[in-house]
Amino acid sequence: VDMTDDAGNSTSAATSFDLDTTLTVPAIGIDSVINDAESGSVAVALSGVDGDVDPDTGVVVTLTDANNASVTASYNAESGTWIADAQTLTDGDVVVSATVTDDAGNEKSAAPVTIDLDTTADAEDGIDLAVTVDSVINDEESGNVTLTLSGVDADADSVTVTLTDGEGNDLQATAVADNNGAWTVNIADSDLVDGTVSVAVDMTDDAGNSTSAATSFDLDTTLTVPAIGIDSVINDAESGS
C-alpha cells in the first residue's frame, strides 16, 4: 500500500494473505455389504482429502438407514479411516455420506454411496431358522432323510447338516433343496448307529452371517429275522389245532 499526502510526502506498508478457493471433492471407499461381525466397526475410507483438512474436525462421515436413523464415524489415525458403529441401524440400504472442510472454510461433499447392511442370516423373512424331521427314520428312508427347514433366507449361501448318534459318530453333509423346498441328506452309507440321532443345521448367508437350529430323530434301520418253530409232521389229531 502506497500513500501520498497533499504536501507530496509518501509512505508505504505491506502484508500478504493466502488465497485458497479450491478444495478437492473426496471419494468414499467402503465394503458394499456389511455383516453382523463388521457392523460394530464399519471402516470408511476417503480418497482425495486435501492436506489442509483436519481429519478429526474437518471431516463429517455419516451412515443413514432407510428409517433416517444415522450414526457418525470418528477418525482412526492408526488405520487412516473413519470408523462407525452401525449396530443401531436397520438392515437394508444404508447411505454413506461425507463432507470435508479445509482450514480456509471451503467445503465439498463426496458422492454418497449406498451399502447393504445385513446383520442376520435368517431374519429377512421374519422367521427364525428351524428344522423338523420325522420322529423315526427306518432303513428305507435312511437313503433320503427329508428335513423341513423354515426361515432359510433367499441369500443363504450354504446349509450344512451335522448328524450325531449316541456313540459320538457324526456325519456332516450339505443339504440339497428340491423344487418344492424340501432339503434332503443321504445317511444310508454312514457309520451312524441306530438310536437317537441329533441334527444340527448351520446356515451361512452371502454376507457371512451364520445361524443354527437343531432337532433329533430315532434311527431304526434293523429288524431281527424271526425263526419258525413247528413239528415236522402233523397227524390227524394235531391238524385241527
PDB file of N, CA, C and O in Angstrom, residues 140-180:
ATOM      1  N   GLU A 140     -35.277 -97.947   4.867  1.00  0.00           N
ATOM      2  CA  GLU A 140     -35.606 -97.472   3.525  1.00  0.00           C
ATOM      3  C   GLU A 140     -35.496 -95.945   3.436  1.00  0.00           C
ATOM      4  O   GLU A 140     -35.032 -95.405   2.433  1.00  0.00           O
ATOM      5  N   GLU A 141     -35.898 -95.280   4.483  1.00  0.00           N
ATOM      6  CA  GLU A 141     -35.873 -93.813   4.480  1.00  0.00           C
ATOM      7  C   GLU A 141     -34.472 -93.234   4.677  1.00  0.00           C
ATOM      8  O   GLU A 141     -34.221 -92.078   4.339  1.00  0.00           O
ATOM      9  N   SER A 142     -33.542 -94.045   5.213  1.00  0.00           N
ATOM     10  CA  SER A 142     -32.226 -93.528   5.560  1.00  0.00           C
ATOM     11  C   SER A 142     -31.435 -93.051   4.345  1.00  0.00           C
ATOM     12  O   SER A 142     -30.494 -92.268   4.471  1.00  0.00           O
ATOM     13  N   GLY A 143     -31.793 -93.543   3.171  1.00  0.00           N
ATOM     14  CA  GLY A 143     -31.104 -93.103   1.962  1.00  0.00           C
ATOM     15  C   GLY A 143     -31.518 -91.733   1.511  1.00  0.00           C
ATOM     16  O   GLY A 143     -30.892 -91.143   0.621  1.00  0.00           O
ATOM     17  N   ASN A 144     -32.572 -91.198   2.115  1.00  0.00           N
ATOM     18  CA  ASN A 144     -33.065 -89.896   1.678  1.00  0.00           C
ATOM     19  C   ASN A 144     -33.844 -89.251   2.813  1.00  0.00           C
ATOM     20  O   ASN A 144     -35.057 -89.143   2.761  1.00  0.00           O
ATOM     21  N   VAL A 145     -33.125 -88.856   3.867  1.00  0.00           N
ATOM     22  CA  VAL A 145     -33.773 -88.249   5.026  1.00  0.00           C
ATOM     23  C   VAL A 145     -34.222 -86.840   4.657  1.00  0.00           C
ATOM     24  O   VAL A 145     -33.423 -85.998   4.250  1.00  0.00           O
ATOM     25  N   THR A 146     -35.504 -86.593   4.791  1.00  0.00           N
ATOM     26  CA  THR A 146     -36.054 -85.292   4.405  1.00  0.00           C
ATOM     27  C   THR A 146     -36.144 -84.379   5.618  1.00  0.00           C
ATOM     28  O   THR A 146     -36.747 -84.728   6.636  1.00  0.00           O
ATOM     29  N   LEU A 147     -35.533 -83.216   5.489  1.00  0.00           N
ATOM     30  CA  LEU A 147     -35.586 -82.195   6.528  1.00  0.00           C
ATOM     31  C   LEU A 147     -36.479 -81.059   6.049  1.00  0.00           C
ATOM     32  O   LEU A 147     -36.410 -80.660   4.886  1.00  0.00           O
ATOM     33  N   THR A 148     -37.298 -80.557   6.933  1.00  0.00           N
ATOM     34  CA  THR A 148     -38.094 -79.377   6.610  1.00  0.00           C
ATOM     35  C   THR A 148     -37.460 -78.186   7.311  1.00  0.00           C
ATOM     36  O   THR A 148     -37.415 -78.134   8.541  1.00  0.00           O
ATOM     37  N   LEU A 149     -36.950 -77.256   6.522  1.00  0.00           N
ATOM     38  CA  LEU A 149     -36.304 -76.062   7.071  1.00  0.00           C
ATOM     39  C   LEU A 149     -37.187 -74.851   6.819  1.00  0.00           C
ATOM     40  O   LEU A 149     -37.660 -74.639   5.704  1.00  0.00           O
ATOM     41  N   SER A 150     -37.396 -74.084   7.854  1.00  0.00           N
ATOM     42  CA  SER A 150     -38.095 -72.808   7.700  1.00  0.00           C
ATOM     43  C   SER A 150     -37.141 -71.695   8.114  1.00  0.00           C
ATOM     44  O   SER A 150     -36.210 -71.911   8.890  1.00  0.00           O
ATOM     45  N   GLY A 151     -37.373 -70.512   7.591  1.00  0.00           N
ATOM     46  CA  GLY A 151     -36.514 -69.379   7.917  1.00  0.00           C
ATOM     47  C   GLY A 151     -35.228 -69.332   7.117  1.00  0.00           C
ATOM     48  O   GLY A 151     -34.295 -68.622   7.489  1.00  0.00           O
ATOM     49  N   VAL A 152     -35.155 -70.087   6.014  1.00  0.00           N
ATOM     50  CA  VAL A 152     -33.976 -70.026   5.149  1.00  0.00           C
ATOM     51  C   VAL A 152     -34.140 -68.836   4.214  1.00  0.00           C
ATOM     52  O   VAL A 152     -35.045 -68.809   3.376  1.00  0.00           O
ATOM     53  N   ASP A 153     -33.267 -67.842   4.350  1.00  0.00           N
ATOM     54  CA  ASP A 153     -33.390 -66.629   3.543  1.00  0.00           C
ATOM     55  C   ASP A 153     -32.951 -66.845   2.109  1.00  0.00           C
ATOM     56  O   ASP A 153     -32.209 -67.783   1.795  1.00  0.00           O
ATOM     57  N   ALA A 154     -33.402 -65.954   1.255  1.00  0.00           N
ATOM     58  CA  ALA A 154     -33.072 -66.059  -0.171  1.00  0.00           C
ATOM     59  C   ALA A 154     -31.576 -65.947  -0.416  1.00  0.00           C
ATOM     60  O   ALA A 154     -31.072 -66.458  -1.423  1.00  0.00           O
ATOM     61  N   ASP A 155     -30.858 -65.274   0.500  1.00  0.00           N
ATOM     62  CA  ASP A 155     -29.415 -65.107   0.285  1.00  0.00           C
ATOM     63  C   ASP A 155     -28.595 -66.162   1.018  1.00  0.00           C
ATOM     64  O   ASP A 155     -27.394 -65.972   1.228  1.00  0.00           O
ATOM     65  N   ALA A 156     -29.233 -67.287   1.375  1.00  0.00           N
ATOM     66  CA  ALA A 156     -28.494 -68.363   2.034  1.00  0.00           C
ATOM     67  C   ALA A 156     -27.420 -68.882   1.087  1.00  0.00           C
ATOM     68  O   ALA A 156     -27.705 -69.289  -0.045  1.00  0.00           O
ATOM     69  N   ASP A 157     -26.189 -68.865   1.546  1.00  0.00           N
ATOM     70  CA  ASP A 157     -25.062 -69.297   0.715  1.00  0.00           C
ATOM     71  C   ASP A 157     -24.779 -70.779   0.895  1.00  0.00           C
ATOM     72  O   ASP A 157     -24.391 -71.467  -0.043  1.00  0.00           O
ATOM     73  N   SER A 158     -24.968 -71.291   2.102  1.00  0.00           N
ATOM     74  CA  SER A 158     -24.753 -72.721   2.353  1.00  0.00           C
ATOM     75  C   SER A 158     -25.587 -73.171   3.534  1.00  0.00           C
ATOM     76  O   SER A 158     -25.839 -72.393   4.459  1.00  0.00           O
ATOM     77  N   VAL A 159     -26.027 -74.411   3.473  1.00  0.00           N
ATOM     78  CA  VAL A 159     -26.754 -75.046   4.576  1.00  0.00           C
ATOM     79  C   VAL A 159     -26.066 -76.376   4.855  1.00  0.00           C
ATOM     80  O   VAL A 159     -26.065 -77.273   4.014  1.00  0.00           O
ATOM     81  N   THR A 160     -25.445 -76.483   6.019  1.00  0.00           N
ATOM     82  CA  THR A 160     -24.713 -77.686   6.389  1.00  0.00           C
ATOM     83  C   THR A 160     -25.440 -78.413   7.511  1.00  0.00           C
ATOM     84  O   THR A 160     -25.854 -77.781   8.486  1.00  0.00           O
ATOM     85  N   VAL A 161     -25.589 -79.714   7.354  1.00  0.00           N
ATOM     86  CA  VAL A 161     -26.283 -80.539   8.349  1.00  0.00           C
ATOM     87  C   VAL A 161     -25.269 -81.483   8.989  1.00  0.00           C
ATOM     88  O   VAL A 161     -24.526 -82.182   8.285  1.00  0.00           O
ATOM     89  N   THR A 162     -25.236 -81.506  10.313  1.00  0.00           N
ATOM     90  CA  THR A 162     -24.390 -82.444  11.046  1.00  0.00           C
ATOM     91  C   THR A 162     -25.280 -83.362  11.863  1.00  0.00           C
ATOM     92  O   THR A 162     -26.090 -82.891  12.668  1.00  0.00           O
ATOM     93  N   LEU A 163     -25.159 -84.673  11.616  1.00  0.00           N
ATOM     94  CA  LEU A 163     -25.943 -85.669  12.341  1.00  0.00           C
ATOM     95  C   LEU A 163     -24.998 -86.439  13.257  1.00  0.00           C
ATOM     96  O   LEU A 163     -23.941 -86.913  12.812  1.00  0.00           O
ATOM     97  N   THR A 164     -25.373 -86.593  14.525  1.00  0.00           N
ATOM     98  CA  THR A 164     -24.525 -87.256  15.512  1.00  0.00           C
ATOM     99  C   THR A 164     -25.340 -88.294  16.261  1.00  0.00           C
ATOM    100  O   THR A 164     -26.417 -87.997  16.790  1.00  0.00           O
ATOM    101  N   ASP A 165     -24.815 -89.545  16.318  1.00  0.00           N
ATOM    102  CA  ASP A 165     -25.539 -90.597  17.025  1.00  0.00           C
ATOM    103  C   ASP A 165     -25.134 -90.640  18.501  1.00  0.00           C
ATOM    104  O   ASP A 165     -24.300 -89.855  18.963  1.00  0.00           O
ATOM    105  N   GLY A 166     -25.712 -91.585  19.226  1.00  0.00           N
ATOM    106  CA  GLY A 166     -25.476 -91.670  20.661  1.00  0.00           C
ATOM    107  C   GLY A 166     -24.073 -92.094  21.042  1.00  0.00           C
ATOM    108  O   GLY A 166     -23.674 -91.933  22.197  1.00  0.00           O
ATOM    109  N   GLU A 167     -23.311 -92.629  20.090  1.00  0.00           N
ATOM    110  CA  GLU A 167     -21.941 -93.047  20.369  1.00  0.00           C
ATOM    111  C   GLU A 167     -20.909 -92.017  19.916  1.00  0.00           C
ATOM    112  O   GLU A 167     -19.707 -92.281  19.966  1.00  0.00           O
ATOM    113  N   GLY A 168     -21.401 -90.872  19.468  1.00  0.00           N
ATOM    114  CA  GLY A 168     -20.489 -89.809  19.071  1.00  0.00           C
ATOM    115  C   GLY A 168     -20.070 -89.834  17.624  1.00  0.00           C
ATOM    116  O   GLY A 168     -19.298 -88.975  17.181  1.00  0.00           O
ATOM    117  N   ASN A 169     -20.540 -90.814  16.855  1.00  0.00           N
ATOM    118  CA  ASN A 169     -20.253 -90.818  15.420  1.00  0.00           C
ATOM    119  C   ASN A 169     -21.033 -89.688  14.760  1.00  0.00           C
ATOM    120  O   ASN A 169     -22.201 -89.459  15.103  1.00  0.00           O
ATOM    121  N   ASP A 170     -20.390 -88.994  13.835  1.00  0.00           N
ATOM    122  CA  ASP A 170     -21.134 -87.921  13.184  1.00  0.00           C
ATOM    123  C   ASP A 170     -20.942 -87.948  11.679  1.00  0.00           C
ATOM    124  O   ASP A 170     -20.004 -88.541  11.150  1.00  0.00           O
ATOM    125  N   LEU A 171     -21.862 -87.336  11.026  1.00  0.00           N
ATOM    126  CA  LEU A 171     -21.855 -87.220   9.572  1.00  0.00           C
ATOM    127  C   LEU A 171     -22.183 -85.778   9.236  1.00  0.00           C
ATOM    128  O   LEU A 171     -23.183 -85.236   9.711  1.00  0.00           O
ATOM    129  N   GLN A 172     -21.332 -85.161   8.438  1.00  0.00           N
ATOM    130  CA  GLN A 172     -21.597 -83.791   8.010  1.00  0.00           C
ATOM    131  C   GLN A 172     -21.855 -83.799   6.514  1.00  0.00           C
ATOM    132  O   GLN A 172     -21.096 -84.386   5.748  1.00  0.00           O
ATOM    133  N   ALA A 173     -22.926 -83.175   6.114  1.00  0.00           N
ATOM    134  CA  ALA A 173     -23.297 -83.178   4.704  1.00  0.00           C
ATOM    135  C   ALA A 173     -23.923 -81.843   4.352  1.00  0.00           C
ATOM    136  O   ALA A 173     -24.454 -81.131   5.212  1.00  0.00           O
ATOM    137  N   THR A 174     -23.851 -81.511   3.086  1.00  0.00           N
ATOM    138  CA  THR A 174     -24.522 -80.313   2.595  1.00  0.00           C
ATOM    139  C   THR A 174     -25.928 -80.691   2.172  1.00  0.00           C
ATOM    140  O   THR A 174     -26.119 -81.576   1.337  1.00  0.00           O
ATOM    141  N   ALA A 175     -26.900 -80.034   2.760  1.00  0.00           N
ATOM    142  CA  ALA A 175     -28.291 -80.324   2.413  1.00  0.00           C
ATOM    143  C   ALA A 175     -28.598 -79.795   1.019  1.00  0.00           C
ATOM    144  O   ALA A 175     -28.105 -78.750   0.607  1.00  0.00           O
ATOM    145  N   VAL A 176     -29.397 -80.551   0.295  1.00  0.00           N
ATOM    146  CA  VAL A 176     -29.778 -80.183  -1.068  1.00  0.00           C
ATOM    147  C   VAL A 176     -31.275 -79.951  -1.103  1.00  0.00           C
ATOM    148  O   VAL A 176     -32.056 -80.775  -0.625  1.00  0.00           O
ATOM    149  N   ALA A 177     -31.680 -78.826  -1.688  1.00  0.00           N
ATOM    150  CA  ALA A 177     -33.105 -78.493  -1.757  1.00  0.00           C
ATOM    151  C   ALA A 177     -33.683 -78.913  -3.100  1.00  0.00           C
ATOM    152  O   ALA A 177     -33.049 -78.751  -4.145  1.00  0.00           O
ATOM    153  N   ASP A 178     -34.912 -79.475  -3.070  1.00  0.00           N
ATOM    154  CA  ASP A 178     -35.582 -79.796  -4.328  1.00  0.00           C
ATOM    155  C   ASP A 178     -36.473 -78.628  -4.734  1.00  0.00           C
ATOM    156  O   ASP A 178     -36.486 -77.576  -4.093  1.00  0.00           O
ATOM    157  N   ASN A 179     -37.212 -78.796  -5.806  1.00  0.00           N
ATOM    158  CA  ASN A 179     -38.038 -77.699  -6.320  1.00  0.00           C
ATOM    159  C   ASN A 179     -39.185 -77.336  -5.391  1.00  0.00           C
ATOM    160  O   ASN A 179     -39.783 -76.270  -5.520  1.00  0.00           O
ATOM    161  N   ASN A 180     -39.506 -78.230  -4.462  1.00  0.00           N
ATOM    162  CA  ASN A 180     -40.599 -77.972  -3.521  1.00  0.00           C
ATOM    163  C   ASN A 180     -40.107 -77.417  -2.194  1.00  0.00           C
ATOM    164  O   ASN A 180     -40.891 -77.234  -1.265  1.00  0.00           O
TER     165      ASN A 180
END
